[in-house]
PDB file of C-alpha atoms in Angstrom:
ATOM      1  CA  MET A 152      10.291  38.703  24.846  1.00 46.00           C
ATOM      2  CA  ASP A 153       8.716  38.983  21.381  1.00 56.00           C
ATOM      3  CA  LEU A 154       8.294  35.588  19.710  1.00 57.00           C
ATOM      4  CA  LEU A 155       8.843  36.945  16.217  1.00 54.00           C
ATOM      5  CA  LYS A 156      12.247  38.329  17.237  1.00 56.00           C
ATOM      6  CA  ASP A 157      13.295  35.092  18.944  1.00 66.00           C
ATOM      7  CA  SER A 158      14.218  33.264  15.729  1.00 73.00           C
ATOM      8  CA  ASP A 159      16.381  30.807  17.674  1.00 78.00           C
ATOM      9  CA  LEU A 160      13.296  29.505  19.520  1.00 76.00           C
ATOM     10  CA  LEU A 161      11.282  29.316  16.297  1.00 78.00           C
ATOM     11  CA  ASN A 162      14.113  27.480  14.519  1.00 85.00           C
ATOM     12  CA  ARG A 163      14.399  24.965  17.384  1.00 85.00           C
ATOM     13  CA  LEU A 164      10.645  24.370  17.522  1.00 86.00           C
ATOM     14  CA  GLY A 165      10.168  23.982  13.749  1.00 90.00           C
ATOM     15  CA  PRO A 166      11.498  20.415  13.361  1.00 91.00           C
ATOM     16  CA  LEU A 167       9.828  19.272  16.584  1.00 92.00           C
ATOM     17  CA  LEU A 168       6.522  20.759  15.475  1.00 91.00           C
ATOM     18  CA  SER A 169       6.803  19.076  12.061  1.00 92.00           C
ATOM     19  CA  ALA A 170       7.476  15.689  13.664  1.00 93.00           C
ATOM     20  CA  GLU A 171       4.661  16.014  16.220  1.00 92.00           C
ATOM     21  CA  ALA A 172       2.178  17.206  13.592  1.00 93.00           C
ATOM     22  CA  ALA A 173       3.145  14.375  11.225  1.00 93.00           C
ATOM     23  CA  ALA A 174       2.573  11.870  14.043  1.00 92.00           C
ATOM     24  CA  GLU A 175      -0.830  13.254  15.098  1.00 91.00           C
ATOM     25  CA  ALA A 176      -2.291  14.184  11.700  1.00 89.00           C
ATOM     26  CA  PRO A 177      -3.366  10.730  10.459  1.00 88.00           C
ATOM     27  CA  GLY A 178      -5.304  10.020  13.652  1.00 85.00           C
ATOM     28  CA  ALA A 179      -6.999  13.402  13.500  1.00 84.00           C
ATOM     29  CA  GLY A 180      -7.967  13.109   9.836  1.00 83.00           C
ATOM     30  CA  VAL A 181      -6.198  16.331   8.842  1.00 86.00           C
ATOM     31  CA  GLU A 182      -3.009  17.207   7.059  1.00 90.00           C
ATOM     32  CA  ALA A 183       0.153  17.743   9.075  1.00 90.00           C
ATOM     33  CA  ALA A 184       0.623  21.211   7.551  1.00 91.00           C
ATOM     34  CA  ASP A 185      -2.813  22.271   8.856  1.00 91.00           C
ATOM     35  CA  LEU A 186      -1.901  21.135  12.361  1.00 91.00           C
ATOM     36  CA  GLU A 187       1.424  22.967  12.161  1.00 92.00           C
ATOM     37  CA  GLN A 188      -0.268  26.175  11.071  1.00 92.00           C
ATOM     38  CA  ALA A 189      -2.840  25.957  13.875  1.00 91.00           C
ATOM     39  CA  VAL A 190      -0.082  25.483  16.473  1.00 90.00           C
ATOM     40  CA  TRP A 191       1.959  28.403  15.108  1.00 89.00           C
ATOM     41  CA  VAL A 192      -1.136  30.600  15.329  1.00 90.00           C
ATOM     42  CA  ARG A 193      -1.783  29.376  18.874  1.00 89.00           C
ATOM     43  CA  LEU A 194       1.827  30.184  19.807  1.00 87.00           C
ATOM     44  CA  LEU A 195       1.652  33.682  18.333  1.00 85.00           C
ATOM     45  CA  GLU A 196      -1.693  34.393  20.000  1.00 87.00           C
ATOM     46  CA  ARG A 197      -0.304  33.227  23.330  1.00 83.00           C
ATOM     47  CA  GLY A 198       2.067  36.156  23.631  1.00 78.00           C
ATOM     48  CA  PRO A 199       5.281  35.526  25.586  1.00 81.00           C
ATOM     49  CA  ALA A 200       7.274  32.364  24.969  1.00 79.00           C
ATOM     50  CA  PRO A 201       6.254  29.397  27.126  1.00 85.00           C
ATOM     51  CA  ALA A 202       8.558  28.377  29.981  1.00 87.00           C
ATOM     52  CA  GLU A 203       8.967  24.857  28.566  1.00 90.00           C
ATOM     53  CA  PRO A 204       8.540  25.340  24.799  1.00 89.00           C
ATOM     54  CA  ALA A 205       8.918  21.670  23.776  1.00 90.00           C
ATOM     55  CA  ARG A 206       6.378  20.464  26.333  1.00 93.00           C
ATOM     56  CA  TRP A 207       3.964  23.274  25.420  1.00 92.00           C
ATOM     57  CA  LEU A 208       4.331  22.444  21.731  1.00 92.00           C
ATOM     58  CA  ARG A 209       3.512  18.746  22.235  1.00 93.00           C
ATOM     59  CA  ARG A 210       0.420  19.638  24.243  1.00 94.00           C
ATOM     60  CA  ALA A 211      -0.667  22.230  21.672  1.00 93.00           C
ATOM     61  CA  VAL A 212      -0.357  19.742  18.800  1.00 94.00           C
ATOM     62  CA  ARG A 213      -2.442  17.173  20.683  1.00 94.00           C
ATOM     63  CA  ALA A 214      -5.032  19.807  21.582  1.00 93.00           C
ATOM     64  CA  GLU A 215      -5.342  20.917  17.945  1.00 92.00           C
ATOM     65  CA  ALA A 216      -5.647  17.278  16.854  1.00 93.00           C
ATOM     66  CA  ARG A 217      -8.511  16.796  19.337  1.00 92.00           C
ATOM     67  CA  VAL A 218     -10.234  19.897  17.953  1.00 91.00           C
ATOM     68  CA  ALA A 219      -9.866  18.525  14.402  1.00 88.00           C
ATOM     69  CA  ARG A 220     -11.314  15.125  15.408  1.00 88.00           C
ATOM     70  CA  ARG A 221     -14.316  16.791  17.080  1.00 88.00           C
ATOM     71  CA  ARG A 222     -14.878  18.968  14.019  1.00 85.00           C
ATOM     72  CA  ALA A 223     -14.760  15.919  11.745  1.00 81.00           C
ATOM     73  CA  ARG A 224     -17.418  14.154  13.861  1.00 79.00           C
ATOM     74  CA  ARG A 225     -19.730  17.183  13.704  1.00 78.00           C
ATOM     75  CA  GLU A 226     -19.387  17.897   9.998  1.00 74.00           C
ATOM     76  CA  ILE A 227     -21.919  16.398   7.602  1.00 67.00           C
ATOM     77  CA  PRO A 228     -20.731  15.763   4.033  1.00 65.00           C
ATOM     78  CA  TYR A 229     -22.587  17.424   1.162  1.00 65.00           C
ATOM     79  CA  GLY A 230     -25.440  15.347  -0.156  1.00 60.00           C
ATOM     80  CA  CYS A 231     -26.589  14.154   3.282  1.00 53.00           C
ATOM     81  CA  ARG A 232     -29.783  15.864   4.316  1.00 52.00           C
ATOM     82  CA  PRO A 233     -30.759  14.881   7.836  1.00 52.00           C
ATOM     83  CA  GLY A 234     -33.980  16.961   7.676  1.00 50.00           C
ATOM     84  CA  ASN A 235     -35.257  14.947   4.710  1.00 49.00           C
ATOM     85  CA  ALA A 236     -35.937  11.761   6.687  1.00 49.00           C
ATOM     86  CA  GLY A 237     -39.652  11.579   5.719  1.00 50.00           C
ATOM     87  CA  ALA A 238     -38.912  11.012   2.026  1.00 58.00           C
ATOM     88  CA  ALA A 239     -36.059   8.535   2.606  1.00 72.00           C
ATOM     89  CA  PRO A 240     -38.073   5.250   2.430  1.00 77.00           C
ATOM     90  CA  GLU A 241     -39.776   6.213  -0.833  1.00 76.00           C
ATOM     91  CA  GLU A 242     -36.515   7.444  -2.322  1.00 78.00           C
ATOM     92  CA  ALA A 243     -34.723   4.276  -1.226  1.00 76.00           C
ATOM     93  CA  LEU A 244     -37.451   2.111  -2.775  1.00 76.00           C
ATOM     94  CA  LEU A 245     -37.379   3.999  -6.088  1.00 76.00           C
ATOM     95  CA  HIS A 246     -33.591   3.985  -6.150  1.00 77.00           C
ATOM     96  CA  GLY A 247     -33.597   0.235  -5.485  1.00 80.00           C
ATOM     97  CA  GLU A 248     -36.069  -0.386  -8.306  1.00 82.00           C
ATOM     98  CA  ASP A 249     -33.973   1.719 -10.678  1.00 79.00           C
ATOM     99  CA  ASN A 250     -30.867  -0.241  -9.701  1.00 81.00           C
ATOM    100  CA  ARG A 251     -32.626  -3.574 -10.254  1.00 85.00           C
ATOM    101  CA  ALA A 252     -33.868  -2.474 -13.697  1.00 83.00           C
ATOM    102  CA  LEU A 253     -30.398  -1.251 -14.645  1.00 83.00           C
ATOM    103  CA  ARG A 254     -28.664  -4.420 -13.436  1.00 86.00           C
ATOM    104  CA  SER A 255     -31.244  -6.570 -15.242  1.00 88.00           C
ATOM    105  CA  ALA A 256     -30.625  -4.678 -18.497  1.00 88.00           C
ATOM    106  CA  VAL A 257     -26.839  -4.920 -18.008  1.00 90.00           C
ATOM    107  CA  ALA A 258     -27.109  -8.706 -17.609  1.00 91.00           C
ATOM    108  CA  ARG A 259     -28.861  -8.942 -21.006  1.00 92.00           C
ATOM    109  CA  LEU A 260     -26.169  -7.000 -22.899  1.00 92.00           C
ATOM    110  CA  PRO A 261     -24.196  -8.886 -25.588  1.00 92.00           C
ATOM    111  CA  GLY A 262     -20.568 -10.058 -25.424  1.00 90.00           C
ATOM    112  CA  ARG A 263     -18.216  -8.595 -22.859  1.00 90.00           C
ATOM    113  CA  CYS A 264     -20.541  -5.694 -22.125  1.00 92.00           C
ATOM    114  CA  PRO A 265     -22.020  -7.075 -18.885  1.00 93.00           C
ATOM    115  CA  GLU A 266     -18.550  -7.549 -17.358  1.00 92.00           C
ATOM    116  CA  LEU A 267     -17.430  -4.103 -18.460  1.00 91.00           C
ATOM    117  CA  ILE A 268     -20.519  -2.226 -17.281  1.00 91.00           C
ATOM    118  CA  ARG A 269     -20.456  -4.073 -13.930  1.00 90.00           C
ATOM    119  CA  ALA A 270     -16.832  -3.004 -13.512  1.00 90.00           C
ATOM    120  CA  LEU A 271     -17.737   0.602 -14.364  1.00 88.00           C
ATOM    121  CA  LEU A 272     -20.642   0.540 -11.872  1.00 86.00           C
ATOM    122  CA  SER A 273     -18.540  -1.124  -9.178  1.00 85.00           C
ATOM    123  CA  PRO A 274     -18.343   0.719  -5.827  1.00 85.00           C
ATOM    124  CA  ARG A 275     -14.571   0.098  -5.930  1.00 84.00           C
ATOM    125  CA  ASP A 276     -14.325   2.994  -8.441  1.00 83.00           C
ATOM    126  CA  MET A 277     -11.636   1.320 -10.539  1.00 87.00           C
ATOM    127  CA  THR A 278      -9.440   3.115 -13.051  1.00 89.00           C
ATOM    128  CA  TYR A 279      -9.384   2.178 -16.737  1.00 87.00           C
ATOM    129  CA  ARG A 280      -6.058   0.424 -16.181  1.00 89.00           C
ATOM    130  CA  GLU A 281      -7.517  -1.711 -13.369  1.00 90.00           C
ATOM    131  CA  ILE A 282     -10.633  -2.545 -15.393  1.00 91.00           C
ATOM    132  CA  ALA A 283      -8.565  -3.500 -18.446  1.00 90.00           C
ATOM    133  CA  GLY A 284      -6.341  -5.723 -16.302  1.00 91.00           C
ATOM    134  CA  GLU A 285      -9.312  -7.394 -14.641  1.00 90.00           C
ATOM    135  CA  LEU A 286     -11.110  -8.050 -17.941  1.00 90.00           C
ATOM    136  CA  GLY A 287      -7.976  -9.034 -19.847  1.00 91.00           C
ATOM    137  CA  ILE A 288      -8.368  -6.466 -22.633  1.00 90.00           C
ATOM    138  CA  SER A 289      -6.088  -3.646 -23.699  1.00 90.00           C
ATOM    139  CA  GLN A 290      -6.583  -0.278 -22.089  1.00 88.00           C
ATOM    140  CA  GLY A 291      -6.787   1.367 -25.529  1.00 88.00           C
ATOM    141  CA  SER A 292      -9.777  -0.723 -26.605  1.00 89.00           C
ATOM    142  CA  LEU A 293     -11.654  -0.082 -23.377  1.00 89.00           C
ATOM    143  CA  GLY A 294     -13.035   3.307 -24.502  1.00 88.00           C
ATOM    144  CA  PRO A 295     -14.563   2.106 -27.795  1.00 91.00           C
ATOM    145  CA  VAL A 296     -15.997  -1.028 -26.154  1.00 92.00           C
ATOM    146  CA  ARG A 297     -17.458   1.081 -23.335  1.00 91.00           C
ATOM    147  CA  SER A 298     -19.028   3.432 -25.870  1.00 91.00           C
ATOM    148  CA  ARG A 299     -20.587   0.543 -27.823  1.00 92.00           C
ATOM    149  CA  CYS A 300     -21.882  -1.103 -24.619  1.00 92.00           C
ATOM    150  CA  LEU A 301     -23.399   2.127 -23.330  1.00 90.00           C
ATOM    151  CA  GLY A 302     -25.095   2.634 -26.692  1.00 90.00           C
ATOM    152  CA  CYS A 303     -26.634  -0.854 -26.467  1.00 90.00           C
ATOM    153  CA  LEU A 304     -27.713  -0.206 -22.876  1.00 88.00           C
ATOM    154  CA  ARG A 305     -29.240   3.140 -23.849  1.00 87.00           C
ATOM    155  CA  ARG A 306     -31.262   1.527 -26.650  1.00 87.00           C
ATOM    156  CA  MET A 307     -32.437  -1.290 -24.359  1.00 85.00           C
ATOM    157  CA  LEU A 308     -33.539   1.080 -21.621  1.00 81.00           C
ATOM    158  CA  ALA A 309     -35.191   3.461 -24.108  1.00 79.00           C
ATOM    159  CA  SER A 310     -37.360   0.647 -25.437  1.00 74.00           C
ATOM    160  CA  GLU A 311     -38.349  -0.444 -21.906  1.00 68.00           C
ATOM    161  CA  VAL A 312     -39.056   2.996 -20.477  1.00 63.00           C
ATOM    162  CA  ALA A 313     -41.355   5.315 -22.360  1.00 56.00           C
ATOM    163  CA  ALA A 314     -39.568   8.538 -23.174  1.00 56.00           C
ATOM    164  CA  PRO A 315     -41.560  11.726 -22.605  1.00 58.00           C
ATOM    165  CA  ARG A 316     -42.862  13.505 -25.668  1.00 60.00           C
ATOM    166  CA  PRO A 317     -42.241  17.188 -26.344  1.00 63.00           C
ATOM    167  CA  ARG A 318     -43.943  19.658 -23.988  1.00 63.00           C
ATOM    168  CA  GLY A 319     -44.057  17.166 -21.122  1.00 56.00           C
ATOM    169  CA  ARG A 320     -46.705  14.829 -22.531  1.00 55.00           C
ATOM    170  CA  GLU A 321     -46.039  11.106 -22.298  1.00 53.00           C
ATOM    171  CA  ARG A 322     -46.740   8.536 -24.994  1.00 50.00           C
TER     172      ARG A 322
END
């Protein structure tokens, strides 16, 4: 029996597949639609219809979820370079020194600037609305205040760190 011609089977399996994929997707770290597509492909590649379609479908969804979890464990996000381990301590030290210098300069800014810049640098990655609510200022004034604070910070850091002269020579 050709699966594509057996629309009754496909129509019966559709809702079950959607429910199973929606249940397994969060644990696998993938979207339910991706799981559904993988199971449909697996079903079409299989050939004849399984003897117990509902049972086969549940097993196929779980198997595809396992594959997705394994893939997620193996994948390395961009920006991580495992082969660059020799330079890591020096880079970490320099990055730490840069962070300390930046945070020291931020603490010396005038007015509300230290609070605002700390909120912008926060690892929580807050939106303008969240920052405005936390600082108690209007969201519309946040942009101009941010611009003024960054200008002050730029001037402070420029006076502390010698800027290179044209053609690569330093002062």
